[in-house]
C-alpha cells in the first residue's frame, strides 16, 4: 500500500491528538465552549503537511488547555482547600482512635499560683486596764518614799486577799511606828547592812512596823524588806479573834502590843485616803 494513502495515515493523525489533549482542554471542546475547528479546504495529501497541521493544532489546544486550567484552578481553589482540610481532619481523627499511639508529650511542670489568702477580720481587743505607775503620786502629805512604802503594804495585803479594812489598819500602824520609813536600829548594827531610810533606837525594833528579831518576827534581813514586814503583820492580824469587829486602835494594839495603845487612832483618816489612792 502506498505511504500516502489515506487509510495508512489515519492512525498517525489520530494518536498524537489523543495523547496531547488534557481533560481541561477536552472540557472546553464540549458544548458551547467547544473551539471552532478550522475549515478544511480539502484533504492534505502530503505527509509533511499533515504533520505540520497536527503540530499546530496540538500547540493551540495546549495553549487553550493551560489557560483553561488556570481559570479552572482559580475557580475550584476554595473547593480544593476544603477537601484538603477534610482530609487532614479525617487523618487526625483516625490517629486519635488508633491503639498504637505514640508516647505522650512530656508534661511541663507548672508552678501553681497560690490562692489569695483572705485578710483576717480584725478583732477588737478588750481595753487594757490602766497600769498603775511604779511610783504612785503621793497623797495625804506623804513624800515619795513614804508613798512607795505604803504601796508595798497595800500590795502585800491584796496578794493575801485581805479586805480593805485590814489595809487601812496596816498603813495606820506603820504611820505610828516608823512614820512610813524603813528604819534601821542603832542598837542593831547589822540592820545598816540593808537598804534603809533612817534609824531608831528602840531596842532591836527595825523596819516599817518596828518588829523585833528577838521576838520571833524574822531575821534582820527579812524584816528590813517592806514586803516581808507587811506580810508578817497581816499574818498576825488574821490570828486575832474577831479583828474585823474591833476598832482600828484595838486591832493594831492586838498585833503590836505597844506601850501607847491609843496612838494609832489618829492616823485612821490619813491611812484611809492613802489606801483609796492605791486600790
PDB file of C-alpha atoms in Angstrom:
ATOM      1  CA  UNK A   1       0.000   0.000   0.000  1.00  0.00           C
ATOM      2  CA  UNK A   2       1.312   3.474  -0.752  1.00  0.00           C
ATOM      3  CA  UNK A   3       2.562   5.515   2.211  1.00  0.00           C
ATOM      4  CA  UNK A   4       0.459   8.498   1.319  1.00  0.00           C
ATOM      5  CA  UNK A   5      -2.735   6.512   1.138  1.00  0.00           C
ATOM      6  CA  UNK A   6      -5.409   7.965   3.448  1.00  0.00           C
ATOM      7  CA  UNK A   7      -6.086   4.664   5.146  1.00  0.00           C
ATOM      8  CA  UNK A   8      -2.453   4.229   6.013  1.00  0.00           C
ATOM      9  CA  UNK A   9      -2.008   7.735   7.586  1.00  0.00           C
ATOM     10  CA  UNK A  10      -5.211   7.804   9.652  1.00  0.00           C
ATOM     11  CA  UNK A  11      -3.717   6.313  12.828  1.00  0.00           C
ATOM     12  CA  UNK A  12      -0.752   8.642  12.635  1.00  0.00           C
ATOM     13  CA  UNK A  13      -3.077  11.645  12.595  1.00  0.00           C
ATOM     14  CA  UNK A  14      -5.366  10.494  15.411  1.00  0.00           C
ATOM     15  CA  UNK A  15      -2.956   9.188  18.110  1.00  0.00           C
ATOM     16  CA  UNK A  16      -0.982  12.384  18.758  1.00  0.00           C
ATOM     17  CA  UNK A  17      -4.224  14.280  19.251  1.00  0.00           C
ATOM     18  CA  UNK A  18      -5.458  11.882  21.914  1.00  0.00           C
ATOM     19  CA  UNK A  19      -2.132  11.886  23.807  1.00  0.00           C
ATOM     20  CA  UNK A  20      -1.592  15.640  23.954  1.00  0.00           C
ATOM     21  CA  UNK A  21      -5.075  16.918  24.721  1.00  0.00           C
ATOM     22  CA  UNK A  22      -5.623  17.036  28.562  1.00  0.00           C
ATOM     23  CA  UNK A  23      -9.037  16.796  30.212  1.00  0.00           C
ATOM     24  CA  UNK A  24      -9.224  20.544  30.720  1.00  0.00           C
ATOM     25  CA  UNK A  25      -8.749  21.159  27.014  1.00  0.00           C
ATOM     26  CA  UNK A  26     -11.284  18.484  26.182  1.00  0.00           C
ATOM     27  CA  UNK A  27     -13.757  20.115  28.541  1.00  0.00           C
ATOM     28  CA  UNK A  28     -13.534  23.318  26.545  1.00  0.00           C
ATOM     29  CA  UNK A  29     -14.289  21.432  23.345  1.00  0.00           C
ATOM     30  CA  UNK A  30     -17.627  20.177  24.607  1.00  0.00           C
ATOM     31  CA  UNK A  31     -20.908  22.115  24.341  1.00  0.00           C
ATOM     32  CA  UNK A  32     -20.889  25.834  23.979  1.00  0.00           C
ATOM     33  CA  UNK A  33     -17.227  26.083  24.994  1.00  0.00           C
ATOM     34  CA  UNK A  34     -16.140  23.988  22.023  1.00  0.00           C
ATOM     35  CA  UNK A  35     -13.497  25.779  19.967  1.00  0.00           C
ATOM     36  CA  UNK A  36     -14.364  26.060  16.294  1.00  0.00           C
ATOM     37  CA  UNK A  37     -12.283  23.848  14.090  1.00  0.00           C
ATOM     38  CA  UNK A  38     -10.640  25.454  11.080  1.00  0.00           C
ATOM     39  CA  UNK A  39     -12.391  24.658   7.837  1.00  0.00           C
ATOM     40  CA  UNK A  40     -10.584  22.299   5.617  1.00  0.00           C
ATOM     41  CA  UNK A  41     -10.235  23.167   2.015  1.00  0.00           C
ATOM     42  CA  UNK A  42      -9.634  19.642   1.108  1.00  0.00           C
ATOM     43  CA  UNK A  43      -7.719  16.625   2.051  1.00  0.00           C
ATOM     44  CA  UNK A  44      -3.993  17.165   2.642  1.00  0.00           C
ATOM     45  CA  UNK A  45      -2.199  14.589   0.729  1.00  0.00           C
ATOM     46  CA  UNK A  46       1.451  15.085   1.725  1.00  0.00           C
ATOM     47  CA  UNK A  47       2.775  13.680   4.982  1.00  0.00           C
ATOM     48  CA  UNK A  48       4.837  16.764   5.950  1.00  0.00           C
ATOM     49  CA  UNK A  49       1.852  18.954   5.533  1.00  0.00           C
ATOM     50  CA  UNK A  50      -0.255  16.740   7.698  1.00  0.00           C
ATOM     51  CA  UNK A  51       2.412  16.699  10.398  1.00  0.00           C
ATOM     52  CA  UNK A  52       2.597  20.488  10.347  1.00  0.00           C
ATOM     53  CA  UNK A  53      -1.140  20.795  10.661  1.00  0.00           C
ATOM     54  CA  UNK A  54      -1.238  18.307  13.537  1.00  0.00           C
ATOM     55  CA  UNK A  55       1.572  20.115  15.315  1.00  0.00           C
ATOM     56  CA  UNK A  56      -0.165  23.461  15.026  1.00  0.00           C
ATOM     57  CA  UNK A  57      -3.423  22.069  16.290  1.00  0.00           C
ATOM     58  CA  UNK A  58      -1.650  20.440  19.210  1.00  0.00           C
ATOM     59  CA  UNK A  59       0.061  23.699  20.170  1.00  0.00           C
ATOM     60  CA  UNK A  60      -3.190  25.624  20.000  1.00  0.00           C
ATOM     61  CA  UNK A  61      -5.006  23.045  22.067  1.00  0.00           C
ATOM     62  CA  UNK A  62      -2.176  23.005  24.602  1.00  0.00           C
ATOM     63  CA  UNK A  63      -2.299  26.780  24.968  1.00  0.00           C
ATOM     64  CA  UNK A  64      -6.082  26.680  25.352  1.00  0.00           C
ATOM     65  CA  UNK A  65      -5.704  23.903  27.957  1.00  0.00           C
ATOM     66  CA  UNK A  66      -3.221  25.921  30.017  1.00  0.00           C
ATOM     67  CA  UNK A  67      -5.499  28.957  30.047  1.00  0.00           C
ATOM     68  CA  UNK A  68      -8.491  26.788  30.906  1.00  0.00           C
ATOM     69  CA  UNK A  69      -6.544  25.033  33.637  1.00  0.00           C
ATOM     70  CA  UNK A  70      -5.644  28.374  35.189  1.00  0.00           C
ATOM     71  CA  UNK A  71      -9.230  29.550  35.124  1.00  0.00           C
ATOM     72  CA  UNK A  72     -10.494  26.218  36.383  1.00  0.00           C
ATOM     73  CA  UNK A  73      -7.823  26.111  39.104  1.00  0.00           C
ATOM     74  CA  UNK A  74      -8.710  29.570  40.285  1.00  0.00           C
ATOM     75  CA  UNK A  75     -12.405  28.729  40.163  1.00  0.00           C
ATOM     76  CA  UNK A  76     -12.041  25.491  42.171  1.00  0.00           C
ATOM     77  CA  UNK A  77      -9.284  26.621  44.570  1.00  0.00           C
ATOM     78  CA  UNK A  78     -11.708  27.004  47.607  1.00  0.00           C
ATOM     79  CA  UNK A  79     -13.084  23.540  46.895  1.00  0.00           C
ATOM     80  CA  UNK A  80      -9.593  22.070  46.884  1.00  0.00           C
ATOM     81  CA  UNK A  81      -8.735  23.765  50.181  1.00  0.00           C
ATOM     82  CA  UNK A  82     -11.954  22.437  51.758  1.00  0.00           C
ATOM     83  CA  UNK A  83     -11.145  18.914  50.551  1.00  0.00           C
ATOM     84  CA  UNK A  84      -7.603  19.208  51.918  1.00  0.00           C
ATOM     85  CA  UNK A  85      -8.927  20.361  55.302  1.00  0.00           C
ATOM     86  CA  UNK A  86     -11.399  17.461  55.438  1.00  0.00           C
ATOM     87  CA  UNK A  87      -8.620  15.005  54.582  1.00  0.00           C
ATOM     88  CA  UNK A  88      -6.396  16.416  57.335  1.00  0.00           C
ATOM     89  CA  UNK A  89      -9.272  16.276  59.877  1.00  0.00           C
ATOM     90  CA  UNK A  90     -10.025  12.663  58.903  1.00  0.00           C
ATOM     91  CA  UNK A  91      -6.348  11.750  59.346  1.00  0.00           C
ATOM     92  CA  UNK A  92      -6.251  13.324  62.824  1.00  0.00           C
ATOM     93  CA  UNK A  93      -9.483  11.540  63.804  1.00  0.00           C
ATOM     94  CA  UNK A  94      -8.075   8.214  62.687  1.00  0.00           C
ATOM     95  CA  UNK A  95      -4.882   8.868  64.627  1.00  0.00           C
ATOM     96  CA  UNK A  96      -6.830   9.696  67.797  1.00  0.00           C
ATOM     97  CA  UNK A  97      -8.661   6.360  67.590  1.00  0.00           C
ATOM     98  CA  UNK A  98      -5.546   4.369  66.803  1.00  0.00           C
ATOM     99  CA  UNK A  99      -4.494   1.890  69.510  1.00  0.00           C
ATOM    100  CA  UNK A 100      -0.832   2.218  68.578  1.00  0.00           C
ATOM    101  CA  UNK A 101      -0.368   5.689  69.947  1.00  0.00           C
ATOM    102  CA  UNK A 102       2.934   7.337  70.390  1.00  0.00           C
ATOM    103  CA  UNK A 103       4.362   8.405  73.734  1.00  0.00           C
ATOM    104  CA  UNK A 104       2.509  11.178  75.480  1.00  0.00           C
ATOM    105  CA  UNK A 105       4.218  14.520  75.303  1.00  0.00           C
ATOM    106  CA  UNK A 106       6.370  15.402  78.285  1.00  0.00           C
ATOM    107  CA  UNK A 107       4.318  17.399  80.759  1.00  0.00           C
ATOM    108  CA  UNK A 108       5.838  20.731  81.605  1.00  0.00           C
ATOM    109  CA  UNK A 109       5.624  21.347  85.355  1.00  0.00           C
ATOM    110  CA  UNK A 110       3.527  24.358  86.122  1.00  0.00           C
ATOM    111  CA  UNK A 111       4.023  26.180  89.369  1.00  0.00           C
ATOM    112  CA  UNK A 112       0.594  26.596  90.938  1.00  0.00           C
ATOM    113  CA  UNK A 113      -0.397  30.127  91.787  1.00  0.00           C
ATOM    114  CA  UNK A 114      -1.293  30.263  95.469  1.00  0.00           C
ATOM    115  CA  UNK A 115      -4.805  31.304  96.164  1.00  0.00           C
ATOM    116  CA  UNK A 116      -5.217  34.683  97.662  1.00  0.00           C
ATOM    117  CA  UNK A 117      -5.452  34.374 101.408  1.00  0.00           C
ATOM    118  CA  UNK A 118      -8.394  36.343 102.717  1.00  0.00           C
ATOM    119  CA  UNK A 119      -7.318  39.008 105.105  1.00  0.00           C
ATOM    120  CA  UNK A 120      -8.329  38.121 108.665  1.00  0.00           C
ATOM    121  CA  UNK A 121     -11.169  40.057 110.114  1.00  0.00           C
ATOM    122  CA  UNK A 122      -9.736  42.430 112.670  1.00  0.00           C
ATOM    123  CA  UNK A 123     -10.861  41.550 116.136  1.00  0.00           C
ATOM    124  CA  UNK A 124     -11.454  44.135 118.735  1.00  0.00           C
ATOM    125  CA  UNK A 125      -9.142  43.812 121.657  1.00  0.00           C
ATOM    126  CA  UNK A 126     -10.508  44.250 125.099  1.00  0.00           C
ATOM    127  CA  UNK A 127      -9.426  47.546 126.572  1.00  0.00           C
ATOM    128  CA  UNK A 128      -6.462  47.105 128.820  1.00  0.00           C
ATOM    129  CA  UNK A 129      -6.759  48.019 132.433  1.00  0.00           C
ATOM    130  CA  UNK A 130      -4.839  51.124 133.304  1.00  0.00           C
ATOM    131  CA  UNK A 131      -1.416  50.223 134.633  1.00  0.00           C
ATOM    132  CA  UNK A 132      -0.632  51.940 137.846  1.00  0.00           C
ATOM    133  CA  UNK A 133       2.683  53.748 137.877  1.00  0.00           C
ATOM    134  CA  UNK A 134       5.583  52.169 139.704  1.00  0.00           C
ATOM    135  CA  UNK A 135       5.823  55.204 141.913  1.00  0.00           C
ATOM    136  CA  UNK A 136       2.322  56.419 142.796  1.00  0.00           C
ATOM    137  CA  UNK A 137       1.643  60.076 143.294  1.00  0.00           C
ATOM    138  CA  UNK A 138       1.924  60.959 146.986  1.00  0.00           C
ATOM    139  CA  UNK A 139      -1.259  61.971 148.844  1.00  0.00           C
ATOM    140  CA  UNK A 140      -2.203  62.968 152.386  1.00  0.00           C
ATOM    141  CA  UNK A 141       1.026  64.941 152.929  1.00  0.00           C
ATOM    142  CA  UNK A 142       3.378  61.997 152.279  1.00  0.00           C
ATOM    143  CA  UNK A 143       6.613  62.196 150.313  1.00  0.00           C
ATOM    144  CA  UNK A 144       7.547  59.758 147.560  1.00  0.00           C
ATOM    145  CA  UNK A 145       9.443  57.354 149.856  1.00  0.00           C
ATOM    146  CA  UNK A 146       6.532  57.182 152.275  1.00  0.00           C
ATOM    147  CA  UNK A 147       4.050  56.651 149.435  1.00  0.00           C
ATOM    148  CA  UNK A 148       6.186  53.838 147.962  1.00  0.00           C
ATOM    149  CA  UNK A 149       6.293  52.094 151.361  1.00  0.00           C
ATOM    150  CA  UNK A 150       2.505  52.451 151.712  1.00  0.00           C
ATOM    151  CA  UNK A 151       2.140  50.844 148.283  1.00  0.00           C
ATOM    152  CA  UNK A 152       4.308  47.898 149.342  1.00  0.00           C
ATOM    153  CA  UNK A 153       1.998  47.349 152.332  1.00  0.00           C
ATOM    154  CA  UNK A 154      -1.178  47.551 150.226  1.00  0.00           C
ATOM    155  CA  UNK A 155       0.214  45.223 147.540  1.00  0.00           C
ATOM    156  CA  UNK A 156       1.164  42.593 150.123  1.00  0.00           C
ATOM    157  CA  UNK A 157      -2.318  42.749 151.707  1.00  0.00           C
ATOM    158  CA  UNK A 158      -4.095  42.413 148.371  1.00  0.00           C
ATOM    159  CA  UNK A 159      -1.920  39.445 147.431  1.00  0.00           C
ATOM    160  CA  UNK A 160      -3.089  37.778 150.647  1.00  0.00           C
ATOM    161  CA  UNK A 161      -6.764  38.593 149.828  1.00  0.00           C
ATOM    162  CA  UNK A 162      -7.073  40.828 152.863  1.00  0.00           C
ATOM    163  CA  UNK A 163     -10.089  43.212 152.995  1.00  0.00           C
ATOM    164  CA  UNK A 164      -9.681  46.964 152.693  1.00  0.00           C
ATOM    165  CA  UNK A 165     -10.178  47.388 156.432  1.00  0.00           C
ATOM    166  CA  UNK A 166      -7.002  45.366 157.039  1.00  0.00           C
ATOM    167  CA  UNK A 167      -5.101  47.580 154.599  1.00  0.00           C
ATOM    168  CA  UNK A 168      -6.164  50.718 156.483  1.00  0.00           C
ATOM    169  CA  UNK A 169      -5.179  49.160 159.821  1.00  0.00           C
ATOM    170  CA  UNK A 170      -1.729  48.204 158.497  1.00  0.00           C
ATOM    171  CA  UNK A 171      -0.963  51.611 156.935  1.00  0.00           C
ATOM    172  CA  UNK A 172      -2.099  53.457 160.080  1.00  0.00           C
ATOM    173  CA  UNK A 173       0.082  51.166 162.224  1.00  0.00           C
ATOM    174  CA  UNK A 174       3.183  51.846 160.048  1.00  0.00           C
ATOM    175  CA  UNK A 175       2.456  55.608 160.262  1.00  0.00           C
ATOM    176  CA  UNK A 176       2.590  55.385 164.054  1.00  0.00           C
ATOM    177  CA  UNK A 177       5.563  53.013 164.358  1.00  0.00           C
ATOM    178  CA  UNK A 178       8.004  54.431 161.744  1.00  0.00           C
ATOM    179  CA  UNK A 179       6.207  57.319 160.001  1.00  0.00           C
ATOM    180  CA  UNK A 180       6.213  55.025 156.928  1.00  0.00           C
ATOM    181  CA  UNK A 181      10.044  54.945 156.689  1.00  0.00           C
ATOM    182  CA  UNK A 182      12.068  51.749 156.599  1.00  0.00           C
ATOM    183  CA  UNK A 183      14.254  52.277 159.677  1.00  0.00           C
ATOM    184  CA  UNK A 184      17.393  50.529 160.862  1.00  0.00           C
ATOM    185  CA  UNK A 185      18.322  50.384 164.585  1.00  0.00           C
ATOM    186  CA  UNK A 186      21.296  51.936 166.357  1.00  0.00           C
ATOM    187  CA  UNK A 187      21.117  49.033 168.774  1.00  0.00           C
ATOM    188  CA  UNK A 188      21.354  46.507 165.920  1.00  0.00           C
ATOM    189  CA  UNK A 189      24.305  47.447 163.654  1.00  0.00           C
ATOM    190  CA  UNK A 190      23.517  44.586 161.259  1.00  0.00           C
ATOM    191  CA  UNK A 191      20.355  46.432 160.171  1.00  0.00           C
ATOM    192  CA  UNK A 192      22.520  49.057 158.455  1.00  0.00           C
ATOM    193  CA  UNK A 193      23.772  46.422 156.030  1.00  0.00           C
ATOM    194  CA  UNK A 194      20.420  46.551 154.208  1.00  0.00           C
ATOM    195  CA  UNK A 195      18.570  49.335 152.404  1.00  0.00           C
ATOM    196  CA  UNK A 196      17.133  51.713 154.956  1.00  0.00           C
ATOM    197  CA  UNK A 197      15.715  55.258 155.236  1.00  0.00           C
ATOM    198  CA  UNK A 198      16.839  56.326 158.662  1.00  0.00           C
ATOM    199  CA  UNK A 199      17.349  54.740 162.076  1.00  0.00           C
ATOM    200  CA  UNK A 200      15.766  54.396 165.524  1.00  0.00           C
ATOM    201  CA  UNK A 201      16.978  53.370 168.936  1.00  0.00           C
ATOM    202  CA  UNK A 202      14.066  51.456 170.499  1.00  0.00           C
ATOM    203  CA  UNK A 203      15.849  48.253 171.405  1.00  0.00           C
ATOM    204  CA  UNK A 204      16.191  45.988 168.310  1.00  0.00           C
ATOM    205  CA  UNK A 205      12.994  47.265 166.658  1.00  0.00           C
ATOM    206  CA  UNK A 206      13.505  47.686 162.889  1.00  0.00           C
ATOM    207  CA  UNK A 207      11.612  48.187 159.675  1.00  0.00           C
ATOM    208  CA  UNK A 208       8.223  49.765 158.877  1.00  0.00           C
ATOM    209  CA  UNK A 209       6.413  48.105 161.810  1.00  0.00           C
ATOM    210  CA  UNK A 210       9.370  48.209 164.242  1.00  0.00           C
ATOM    211  CA  UNK A 211       9.291  44.447 164.564  1.00  0.00           C
ATOM    212  CA  UNK A 212      11.944  42.797 166.746  1.00  0.00           C
ATOM    213  CA  UNK A 213      14.054  39.864 165.567  1.00  0.00           C
ATOM    214  CA  UNK A 214      14.423  38.816 169.198  1.00  0.00           C
ATOM    215  CA  UNK A 215      10.601  38.415 169.441  1.00  0.00           C
ATOM    216  CA  UNK A 216      10.409  35.998 166.525  1.00  0.00           C
ATOM    217  CA  UNK A 217       9.277  38.308 163.727  1.00  0.00           C
ATOM    218  CA  UNK A 218      12.050  37.086 161.425  1.00  0.00           C
ATOM    219  CA  UNK A 219      15.679  37.706 160.610  1.00  0.00           C
ATOM    220  CA  UNK A 220      17.155  41.186 160.331  1.00  0.00           C
ATOM    221  CA  UNK A 221      17.430  40.790 156.576  1.00  0.00           C
ATOM    222  CA  UNK A 222      13.779  39.695 156.273  1.00  0.00           C
ATOM    223  CA  UNK A 223      12.330  42.432 158.471  1.00  0.00           C
ATOM    224  CA  UNK A 224      14.262  45.117 156.580  1.00  0.00           C
ATOM    225  CA  UNK A 225      12.275  44.221 153.435  1.00  0.00           C
ATOM    226  CA  UNK A 226       8.950  46.204 153.420  1.00  0.00           C
ATOM    227  CA  UNK A 227       7.021  43.442 151.633  1.00  0.00           C
ATOM    228  CA  UNK A 228       8.067  40.796 154.174  1.00  0.00           C
ATOM    229  CA  UNK A 229       7.335  43.067 157.145  1.00  0.00           C
ATOM    230  CA  UNK A 230       3.807  43.758 155.754  1.00  0.00           C
ATOM    231  CA  UNK A 231       3.076  40.027 155.261  1.00  0.00           C
ATOM    232  CA  UNK A 232       4.208  39.312 158.804  1.00  0.00           C
ATOM    233  CA  UNK A 233       1.805  41.982 160.124  1.00  0.00           C
ATOM    234  CA  UNK A 234      -1.199  40.663 158.130  1.00  0.00           C
ATOM    235  CA  UNK A 235      -0.477  37.084 159.221  1.00  0.00           C
ATOM    236  CA  UNK A 236      -0.579  38.150 162.848  1.00  0.00           C
ATOM    237  CA  UNK A 237      -3.735  40.263 162.303  1.00  0.00           C
ATOM    238  CA  UNK A 238      -5.618  37.281 160.864  1.00  0.00           C
ATOM    239  CA  UNK A 239      -4.910  35.359 164.077  1.00  0.00           C
ATOM    240  CA  UNK A 240      -6.636  37.974 166.223  1.00  0.00           C
ATOM    241  CA  UNK A 241     -10.154  36.661 167.020  1.00  0.00           C
ATOM    242  CA  UNK A 242     -12.891  38.920 165.605  1.00  0.00           C
ATOM    243  CA  UNK A 243     -10.426  41.560 164.460  1.00  0.00           C
ATOM    244  CA  UNK A 244     -12.877  42.805 161.806  1.00  0.00           C
ATOM    245  CA  UNK A 245     -15.225  43.899 164.598  1.00  0.00           C
ATOM    246  CA  UNK A 246     -12.557  45.742 166.544  1.00  0.00           C
ATOM    247  CA  UNK A 247     -11.651  49.403 166.275  1.00  0.00           C
ATOM    248  CA  UNK A 248      -8.512  50.308 164.372  1.00  0.00           C
ATOM    249  CA  UNK A 249      -6.702  51.019 167.627  1.00  0.00           C
ATOM    250  CA  UNK A 250      -7.741  47.719 169.238  1.00  0.00           C
ATOM    251  CA  UNK A 251      -6.833  45.690 166.119  1.00  0.00           C
ATOM    252  CA  UNK A 252      -3.420  47.352 165.764  1.00  0.00           C
ATOM    253  CA  UNK A 253      -2.669  47.019 169.500  1.00  0.00           C
ATOM    254  CA  UNK A 254      -3.571  43.308 169.448  1.00  0.00           C
ATOM    255  CA  UNK A 255      -0.752  42.778 166.929  1.00  0.00           C
ATOM    256  CA  UNK A 256       1.837  45.300 168.129  1.00  0.00           C
ATOM    257  CA  UNK A 257       1.355  45.189 171.910  1.00  0.00           C
ATOM    258  CA  UNK A 258       2.515  48.793 172.124  1.00  0.00           C
ATOM    259  CA  UNK A 259       3.091  50.827 175.275  1.00  0.00           C
ATOM    260  CA  UNK A 260       0.849  53.513 173.758  1.00  0.00           C
ATOM    261  CA  UNK A 261      -2.283  51.655 172.564  1.00  0.00           C
ATOM    262  CA  UNK A 262      -4.336  54.746 171.805  1.00  0.00           C
ATOM    263  CA  UNK A 263      -1.786  56.351 169.455  1.00  0.00           C
ATOM    264  CA  UNK A 264      -2.978  54.507 166.302  1.00  0.00           C
ATOM    265  CA  UNK A 265      -6.438  56.094 166.061  1.00  0.00           C
ATOM    266  CA  UNK A 266      -5.148  59.493 164.981  1.00  0.00           C
ATOM    267  CA  UNK A 267      -3.789  58.042 161.724  1.00  0.00           C
ATOM    268  CA  UNK A 268      -7.034  56.375 160.592  1.00  0.00           C
ATOM    269  CA  UNK A 269      -8.232  59.187 158.294  1.00  0.00           C
ATOM    270  CA  UNK A 270      -4.921  59.662 156.511  1.00  0.00           C
ATOM    271  CA  UNK A 271      -4.490  55.915 156.131  1.00  0.00           C
ATOM    272  CA  UNK A 272      -7.964  55.665 154.552  1.00  0.00           C
ATOM    273  CA  UNK A 273      -7.026  58.357 151.997  1.00  0.00           C
ATOM    274  CA  UNK A 274      -3.774  56.654 151.138  1.00  0.00           C
ATOM    275  CA  UNK A 275      -5.401  53.214 150.667  1.00  0.00           C
ATOM    276  CA  UNK A 276      -8.111  54.736 148.464  1.00  0.00           C
ATOM    277  CA  UNK A 277      -5.391  56.228 146.217  1.00  0.00           C
ATOM    278  CA  UNK A 278      -3.633  52.856 145.884  1.00  0.00           C
ATOM    279  CA  UNK A 279      -6.517  50.422 145.398  1.00  0.00           C
TER     280      UNK A 279
END
